[in-house]
GROMACS .gro file of C-alpha atoms in nm:
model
  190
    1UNK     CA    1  12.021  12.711  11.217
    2UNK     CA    2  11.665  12.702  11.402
    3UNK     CA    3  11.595  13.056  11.259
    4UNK     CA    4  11.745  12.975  10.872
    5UNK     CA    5  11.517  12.642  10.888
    6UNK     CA    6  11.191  12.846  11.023
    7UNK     CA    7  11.192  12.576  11.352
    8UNK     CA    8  11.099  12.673  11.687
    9UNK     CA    9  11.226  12.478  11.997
   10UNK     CA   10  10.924  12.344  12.181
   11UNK     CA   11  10.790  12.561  12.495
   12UNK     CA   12  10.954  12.298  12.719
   13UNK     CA   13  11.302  12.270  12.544
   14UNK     CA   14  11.363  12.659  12.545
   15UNK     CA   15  11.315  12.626  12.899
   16UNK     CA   16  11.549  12.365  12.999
   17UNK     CA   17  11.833  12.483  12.726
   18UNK     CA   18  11.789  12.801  12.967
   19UNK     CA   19  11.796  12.616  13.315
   20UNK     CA   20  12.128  12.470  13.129
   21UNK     CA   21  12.286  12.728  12.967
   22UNK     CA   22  12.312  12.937  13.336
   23UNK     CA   23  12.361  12.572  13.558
   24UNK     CA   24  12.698  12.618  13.294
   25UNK     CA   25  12.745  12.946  13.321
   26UNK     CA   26  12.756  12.863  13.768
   27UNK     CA   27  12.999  12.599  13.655
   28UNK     CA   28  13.232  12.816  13.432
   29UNK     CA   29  13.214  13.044  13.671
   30UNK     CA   30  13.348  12.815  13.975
   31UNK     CA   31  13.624  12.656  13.808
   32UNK     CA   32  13.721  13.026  13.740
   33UNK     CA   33  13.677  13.073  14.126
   34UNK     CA   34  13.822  12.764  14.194
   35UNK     CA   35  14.117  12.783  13.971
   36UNK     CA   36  14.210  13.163  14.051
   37UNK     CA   37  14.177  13.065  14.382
   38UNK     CA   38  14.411  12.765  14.417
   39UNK     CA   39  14.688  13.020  14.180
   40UNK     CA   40  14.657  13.282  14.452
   41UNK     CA   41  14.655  13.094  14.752
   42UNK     CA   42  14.337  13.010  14.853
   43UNK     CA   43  14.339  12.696  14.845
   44UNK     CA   44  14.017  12.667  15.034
   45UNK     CA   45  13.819  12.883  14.775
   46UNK     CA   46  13.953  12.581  14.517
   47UNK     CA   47  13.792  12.294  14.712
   48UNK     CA   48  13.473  12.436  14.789
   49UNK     CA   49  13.433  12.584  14.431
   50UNK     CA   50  13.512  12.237  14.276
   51UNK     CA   51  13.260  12.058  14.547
   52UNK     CA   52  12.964  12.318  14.403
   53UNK     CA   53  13.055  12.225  14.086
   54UNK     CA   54  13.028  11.864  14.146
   55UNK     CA   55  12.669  11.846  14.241
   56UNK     CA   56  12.594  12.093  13.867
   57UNK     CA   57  12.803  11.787  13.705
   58UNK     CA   58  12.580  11.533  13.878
   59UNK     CA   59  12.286  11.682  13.718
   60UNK     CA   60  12.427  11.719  13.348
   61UNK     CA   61  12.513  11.388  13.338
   62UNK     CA   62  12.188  11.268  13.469
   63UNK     CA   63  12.009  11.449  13.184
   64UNK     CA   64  12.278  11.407  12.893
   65UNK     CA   65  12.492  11.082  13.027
   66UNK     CA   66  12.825  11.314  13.029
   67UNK     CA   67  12.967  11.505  13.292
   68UNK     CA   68  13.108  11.798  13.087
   69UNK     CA   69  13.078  11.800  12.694
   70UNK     CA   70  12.660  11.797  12.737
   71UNK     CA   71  12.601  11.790  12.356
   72UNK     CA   72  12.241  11.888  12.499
   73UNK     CA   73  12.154  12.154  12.306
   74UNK     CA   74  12.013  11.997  11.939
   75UNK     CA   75  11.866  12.177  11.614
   76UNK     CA   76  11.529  12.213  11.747
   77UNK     CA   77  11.511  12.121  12.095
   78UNK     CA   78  11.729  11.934  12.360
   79UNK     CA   79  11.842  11.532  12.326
   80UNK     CA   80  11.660  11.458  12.604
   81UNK     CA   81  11.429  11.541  12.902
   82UNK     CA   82  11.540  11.570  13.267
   83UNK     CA   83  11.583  11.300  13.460
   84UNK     CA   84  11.395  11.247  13.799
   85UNK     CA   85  11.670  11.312  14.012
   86UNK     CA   86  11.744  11.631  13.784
   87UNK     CA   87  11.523  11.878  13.960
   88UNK     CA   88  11.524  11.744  14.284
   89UNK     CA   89  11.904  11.839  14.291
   90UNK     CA   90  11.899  12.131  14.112
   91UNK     CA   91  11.622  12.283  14.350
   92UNK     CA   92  11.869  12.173  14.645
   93UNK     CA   93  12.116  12.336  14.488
   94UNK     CA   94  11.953  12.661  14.418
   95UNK     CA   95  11.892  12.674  14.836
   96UNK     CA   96  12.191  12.596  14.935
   97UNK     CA   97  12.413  12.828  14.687
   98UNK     CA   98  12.371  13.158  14.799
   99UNK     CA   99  12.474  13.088  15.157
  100UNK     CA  100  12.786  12.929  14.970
  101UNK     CA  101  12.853  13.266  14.772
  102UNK     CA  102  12.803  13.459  15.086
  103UNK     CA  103  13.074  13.182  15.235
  104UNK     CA  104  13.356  13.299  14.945
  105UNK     CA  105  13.288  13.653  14.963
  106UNK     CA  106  13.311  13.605  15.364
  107UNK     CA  107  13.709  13.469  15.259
  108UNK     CA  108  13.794  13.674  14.993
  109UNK     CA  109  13.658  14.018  15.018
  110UNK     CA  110  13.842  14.170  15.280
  111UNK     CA  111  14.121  13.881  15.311
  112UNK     CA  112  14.434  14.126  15.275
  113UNK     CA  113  14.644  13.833  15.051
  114UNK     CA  114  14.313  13.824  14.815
  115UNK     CA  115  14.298  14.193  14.788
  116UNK     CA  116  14.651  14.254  14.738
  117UNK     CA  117  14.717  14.003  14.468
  118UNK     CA  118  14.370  14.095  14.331
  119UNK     CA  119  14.323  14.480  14.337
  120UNK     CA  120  14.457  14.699  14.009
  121UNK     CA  121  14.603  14.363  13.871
  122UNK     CA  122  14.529  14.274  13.517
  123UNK     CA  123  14.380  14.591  13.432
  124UNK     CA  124  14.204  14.598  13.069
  125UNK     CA  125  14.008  14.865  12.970
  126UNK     CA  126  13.682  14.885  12.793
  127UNK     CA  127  13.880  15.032  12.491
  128UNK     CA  128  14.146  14.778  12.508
  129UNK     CA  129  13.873  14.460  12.597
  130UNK     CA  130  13.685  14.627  12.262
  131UNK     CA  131  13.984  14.603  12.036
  132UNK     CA  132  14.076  14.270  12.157
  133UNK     CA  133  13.747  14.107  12.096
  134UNK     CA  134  13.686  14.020  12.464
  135UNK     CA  135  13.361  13.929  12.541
  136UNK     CA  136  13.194  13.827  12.844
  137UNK     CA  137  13.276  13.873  13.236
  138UNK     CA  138  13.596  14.027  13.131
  139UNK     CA  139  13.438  14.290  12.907
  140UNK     CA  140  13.154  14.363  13.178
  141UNK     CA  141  13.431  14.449  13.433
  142UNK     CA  142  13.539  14.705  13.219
  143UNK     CA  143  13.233  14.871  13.209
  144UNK     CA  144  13.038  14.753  12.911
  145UNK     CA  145  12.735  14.600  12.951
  146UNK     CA  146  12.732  14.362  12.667
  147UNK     CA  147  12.570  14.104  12.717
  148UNK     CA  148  12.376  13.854  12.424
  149UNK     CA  149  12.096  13.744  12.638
  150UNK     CA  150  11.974  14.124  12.654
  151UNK     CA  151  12.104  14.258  12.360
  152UNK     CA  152  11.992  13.966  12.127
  153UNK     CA  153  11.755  13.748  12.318
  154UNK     CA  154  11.733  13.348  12.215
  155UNK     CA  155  11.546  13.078  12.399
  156UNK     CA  156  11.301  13.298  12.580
  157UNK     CA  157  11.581  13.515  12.762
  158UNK     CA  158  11.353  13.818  12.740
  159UNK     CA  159  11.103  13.678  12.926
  160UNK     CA  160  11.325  13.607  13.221
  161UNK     CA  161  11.360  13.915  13.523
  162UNK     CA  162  11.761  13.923  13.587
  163UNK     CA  163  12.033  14.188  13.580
  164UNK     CA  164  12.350  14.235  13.381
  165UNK     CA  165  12.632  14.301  13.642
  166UNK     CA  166  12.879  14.575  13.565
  167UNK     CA  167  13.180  14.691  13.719
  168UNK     CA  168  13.440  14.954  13.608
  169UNK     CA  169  13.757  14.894  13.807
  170UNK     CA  170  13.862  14.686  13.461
  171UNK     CA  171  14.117  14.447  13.694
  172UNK     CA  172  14.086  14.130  13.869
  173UNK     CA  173  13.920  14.208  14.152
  174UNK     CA  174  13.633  14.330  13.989
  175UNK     CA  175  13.602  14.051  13.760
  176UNK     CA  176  13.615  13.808  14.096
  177UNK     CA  177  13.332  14.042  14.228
  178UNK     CA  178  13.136  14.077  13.860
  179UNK     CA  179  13.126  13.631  13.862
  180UNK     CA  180  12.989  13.606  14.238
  181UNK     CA  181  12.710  13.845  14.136
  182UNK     CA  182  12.623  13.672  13.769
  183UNK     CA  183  12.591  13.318  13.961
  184UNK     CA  184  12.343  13.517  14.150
  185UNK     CA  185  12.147  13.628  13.849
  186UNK     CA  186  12.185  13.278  13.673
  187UNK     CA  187  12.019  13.160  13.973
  188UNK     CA  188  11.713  13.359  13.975
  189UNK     CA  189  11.704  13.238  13.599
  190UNK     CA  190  11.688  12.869  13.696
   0.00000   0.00000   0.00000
């Protein structure tokens, strides 16, 4: 709509639909973790997914006043600034993640139950994830390294330094592996 009007989100606003587009993407990504977790046993993976994902609700609602349908995002710029709390937490956050990645792949990798119920399950292809319209982590497991922030920049994305993971093994273990290491890149992005 921005682009058909001719308007440009302010300097400022690119930047913080950015900071919340990957704080989502983290989110998505943990109740994913969470979830798969909880279906396949690990019921530990589910609690400590959830509790990341509390402190990323914390600082959505601070800045929109809802804990999970933002509505943040607005035809030239964002509803709203950050709050004062907002960036306090989300800088605590960005130090104390990666320690708590390293924790799940410290369960999961090598935990024999993960692997087995994990490893050549749910295999999809890239020429079966193309047909099918998948998009996303799925797709990038299977090899394809789609992704809209590098093939069609908005909001600044090219001006930000982070990698598009790939895997090949097209099943669920490398999409488990492929969502650890994109919470990684959205972090360097925040």
């Amino acid at each position: 709509v921005e682009r058909l009007l001719g308007v440009e989100a302010p300097p400022r606003a690119q930047v913080l639909r950015v900071m919340f587009n990957e704080l989502n993407r983290i989110s998505s990504h943990l109740v994913w973790l969470a979830t798969g977790g909880l279906e396949l046993g690990a019921v530990s993976v589910m609690l400590y997914g959830f509790r990341e994902r509390e402190v990323l609700l914390d600082v959505f609602e601070g800045a929109t006043g809802l804990r999970m349908n933002h509505n943040y995002i607005r035809i030239g710029g964002v509803i709203m600034d950050i709050d004062d709390e907002g960036l306090p937490k989300i800088r605590q956050f960005l130090r104390d993640m990666p320690k708590r990645i390293d924790d799940y792949e410290s369960i999961l990798n090598d935990n024999p139950i993960w692997l087995e119920r994990n490893v050549g399950v749910g295999k999809l292809s890239a020429q079966d994830a193309l047909a099918f319209g998948v998009t996303g982590p799925m797709l990038r497991a299977a090899g394809v390294p789609a992704d809209v922030r590098k093939d069609a920049p908005y909001c600044g994305y090219e001006t930000y330094d982070f990698d598009v993971p790939v895997r090949t093994e097209a099943d669920a273990y490398s999409r488990y592996v492929l969502r650890l290491a994109e919470m990684r890149e959205s972090m360097k992005i925040v």
